[in-house]
């Protein structure tokens, strides 16, 4: 096989030939488009006064673009560049794969670090008081680590709705955490009162002073319980957790309302509470104004 | 033989006795609970004589002779309902007033709806209350009326009397908080750090159930446990059950509180304590307590856990009137109105006090010596031990 023949079966020549053939095919296809009689076509696209239709124009335009691109691509210099690049494909693919692998490893490392932080947080609690420490650890983990997930920015057309949904889940979690802590605090006087009652009963038994009336035991316990609640309620810790719970309950309530109002109710033909509030305020101000005017002499 | 340290036999025999009693009690209780129980509250007849939005004015007219020249207006709080004053037969302030020949009116604040969330203290005091008082003045052709306030309603009455002293002949405040800078009551402690803006912005009106939960948490041992243990112990007593259910009906009948009113009440009163310092502003006007120049009778409960004595007793020394008296009863917040001990003294004493001050000043001065002696003679000795009075010098 001589060099000329070799050149002709080289891939760039085969590709150039294929492009030329396909160009010829599409040129002939477009030229075959019927120059229909305007009277036959009653569509809005119909050719009036022998002018080409919108569809034909569009086809012609596409065909022209294709011809131009094909001409450029089938030039020997361009073909050579393309086929030279083909040889580099494995290298490029490898690079892409490496980037992905690195990102994945980095992501895994980040999560491992976070998991390490979980461990770090839990280490500071000895779990001697299992219920108290478990609640505190959970709140700390949620606030410092898990909550970040709910703050990842949302994207796309439904971004707004996703954000409302995620925010309400986050607020619910925070409310639940605070409520658990609040309820734990409320249960403490119960626990302590039973402990003290037992100690007291042991003391009375040793002295031989145990009451015979069962009601006396109840009275003893309820007095201890009342005393413990009073001490708890006056503590700074209780007020702090009470306010935190109320605050998070309000935040959750607000987020839930926004979710319902701005995403679901918004699509229904009913007024939202926000809209009603605006109306109520207007009515309130109008009524107040009327009453003032009526009172004027 | 030595005496055993634990007399197990006695304890067990007492336990067996209690179990037997409990069995009998449960038997009787089931009969009582399935009977037709009379648990109606606020049964004394009245007329609705004025209505504005959700607010109604109840008029109670005595069947006998009217003892006062001027009518009395009773203003209840926005928390819970005025039906507390007519809770059960034999323990009804309303019936006691009627028996004493008092022609009186009572404001029923109704149930605030979402649309009422923007109503402020100004709307309640300078709006509804002022319109109601004008209505009563016109109806009775008098220039002044007697005003009595209960709890937060008392605070409204203090504000009203400072802003419109020309319309009030005598002022009676009962369990009325005016000094909020105290750590005696848990409410005062808790309210100080409350994020009231966040709560009002979220809920609009403050839900009655949330308020009630807060009140129960003031003393859960007594209000959530001991109270119901007491009920179980007395379930076989029909009268007890009826009265218990009446009280339950009243306690848990809690209207929501209009948001803006709650916001101002917490911020200006509980958190800044402006009222007692005469610095509070209502409707753009400063509430100057020195402008309260009419006689004042100030009732409060020694064991009130909601409005403790410290929250009430400063008022008499801060007003402009020299005729001001504190009466501290040995009872709690509600006991003043419903306990049988206080019932005997509370309404009759208010009526006596009002009678002594019902007439115009000039006429009263001419009779000065007479009524005082008579009033002193009528004061029952038994009730005197339950009262501690202090007169403003």
Tab-separated table of C-alpha atoms in Angstrom, chain A residues 182 186 190 204-215 217-219 221-223 225-226 229-230 233-234 236 238-239 242-243 246-247 249-251 253-254 257 273 277-278 280-281 284 287-288 291 295, chain B residues 4-7 10-11 14-15 18 52-53 114-115 117-120 122-123 126-128 130-131 134 183-184 186 189-190 193-195 198-199 201-203 210 217-222 225-227 229 233:
chain	number	residue	atom	x	y	z
A	182	UNK	CA	-37.186	21.003	80.698
A	186	UNK	CA	-39.345	18.890	86.222
A	190	UNK	CA	-40.032	13.684	92.084
A	204	UNK	CA	-38.336	7.030	111.789
A	205	UNK	CA	-38.210	3.227	111.717
A	206	UNK	CA	-34.958	3.253	113.670
A	207	UNK	CA	-36.537	5.525	116.247
A	208	UNK	CA	-39.694	3.433	116.277
A	209	UNK	CA	-41.768	6.443	115.219
A	210	UNK	CA	-43.238	5.139	111.967
A	211	UNK	CA	-46.763	6.498	111.484
A	212	UNK	CA	-49.564	3.970	111.491
A	213	UNK	CA	-51.792	5.956	109.166
A	214	UNK	CA	-50.973	5.453	105.483
A	215	UNK	CA	-52.149	8.983	104.730
A	217	UNK	CA	-46.806	8.883	104.463
A	218	UNK	CA	-48.502	10.623	101.571
A	219	UNK	CA	-48.607	13.931	103.469
A	221	UNK	CA	-44.063	12.952	100.622
A	222	UNK	CA	-46.227	15.740	99.174
A	223	UNK	CA	-44.664	18.271	101.547
A	225	UNK	CA	-42.149	17.322	96.866
A	226	UNK	CA	-43.681	20.789	97.189
A	229	UNK	CA	-40.451	22.206	93.425
A	230	UNK	CA	-40.364	25.588	95.129
A	233	UNK	CA	-38.701	27.059	90.446
A	234	UNK	CA	-36.778	29.816	92.120
A	236	UNK	CA	-31.740	30.534	87.832
A	238	UNK	CA	-35.010	26.606	85.839
A	239	UNK	CA	-35.862	30.100	84.573
A	242	UNK	CA	-38.026	27.517	80.852
A	243	UNK	CA	-37.280	30.544	78.695
A	246	UNK	CA	-40.645	28.764	75.411
A	247	UNK	CA	-38.377	30.440	72.888
A	249	UNK	CA	-41.493	26.429	71.048
A	250	UNK	CA	-42.273	29.840	69.553
A	251	UNK	CA	-39.609	29.363	66.881
A	253	UNK	CA	-44.519	27.267	65.921
A	254	UNK	CA	-43.441	30.123	63.654
A	257	UNK	CA	-46.829	28.274	60.391
A	273	UNK	CA	-53.296	33.902	58.623
A	277	UNK	CA	-53.806	39.556	60.320
A	278	UNK	CA	-53.172	42.392	57.902
A	280	UNK	CA	-57.599	42.559	61.141
A	281	UNK	CA	-55.084	45.305	61.742
A	284	UNK	CA	-58.789	47.545	64.151
A	287	UNK	CA	-62.646	51.056	64.162
A	288	UNK	CA	-60.415	52.945	66.533
A	291	UNK	CA	-64.713	55.568	67.712
A	295	UNK	CA	-66.545	60.729	70.652
B	4	UNK	CA	-40.869	-3.765	118.380
B	5	UNK	CA	-39.475	-0.697	116.637
B	6	UNK	CA	-41.983	-1.021	113.793
B	7	UNK	CA	-45.491	-1.834	114.931
B	10	UNK	CA	-50.899	-1.773	113.784
B	11	UNK	CA	-49.799	-0.514	110.396
B	14	UNK	CA	-54.823	0.383	109.701
B	15	UNK	CA	-54.076	-0.455	106.092
B	18	UNK	CA	-58.297	2.022	104.961
B	52	UNK	CA	-69.400	46.361	72.309
B	53	UNK	CA	-67.479	43.921	70.133
B	114	UNK	CA	-57.596	36.364	66.492
B	115	UNK	CA	-58.956	39.711	65.327
B	117	UNK	CA	-54.836	40.582	68.956
B	118	UNK	CA	-54.132	44.280	68.349
B	119	UNK	CA	-56.210	45.516	71.291
B	120	UNK	CA	-54.023	47.306	73.809
B	122	UNK	CA	-55.553	51.640	76.157
B	123	UNK	CA	-58.376	49.992	74.182
B	126	UNK	CA	-59.929	54.155	77.679
B	127	UNK	CA	-62.096	52.287	75.201
B	128	UNK	CA	-64.377	49.577	76.578
B	130	UNK	CA	-64.731	54.265	79.587
B	131	UNK	CA	-67.662	53.596	77.251
B	134	UNK	CA	-70.298	56.573	80.477
B	183	UNK	CA	-39.435	38.078	94.068
B	184	UNK	CA	-42.217	36.870	96.367
B	186	UNK	CA	-42.912	32.897	91.023
B	189	UNK	CA	-39.554	35.882	88.827
B	190	UNK	CA	-40.432	34.095	85.596
B	193	UNK	CA	-36.761	37.229	81.642
B	194	UNK	CA	-39.608	36.230	79.361
B	195	UNK	CA	-39.145	37.077	75.672
B	198	UNK	CA	-41.255	36.571	70.534
B	199	UNK	CA	-44.285	34.936	72.187
B	201	UNK	CA	-45.417	37.777	67.588
B	202	UNK	CA	-45.745	34.009	67.298
B	203	UNK	CA	-49.136	33.391	68.849
B	210	UNK	CA	-50.650	27.825	77.849
B	217	UNK	CA	-46.578	24.768	87.173
B	218	UNK	CA	-46.514	27.336	89.969
B	219	UNK	CA	-47.210	24.495	92.384
B	220	UNK	CA	-47.495	21.130	90.610
B	221	UNK	CA	-47.394	19.132	93.845
B	222	UNK	CA	-50.592	20.753	95.098
B	225	UNK	CA	-51.409	15.867	92.458
B	226	UNK	CA	-52.746	16.765	95.899
B	227	UNK	CA	-55.887	18.413	94.540
B	229	UNK	CA	-55.962	13.027	95.667
B	233	UNK	CA	-60.837	10.911	98.928
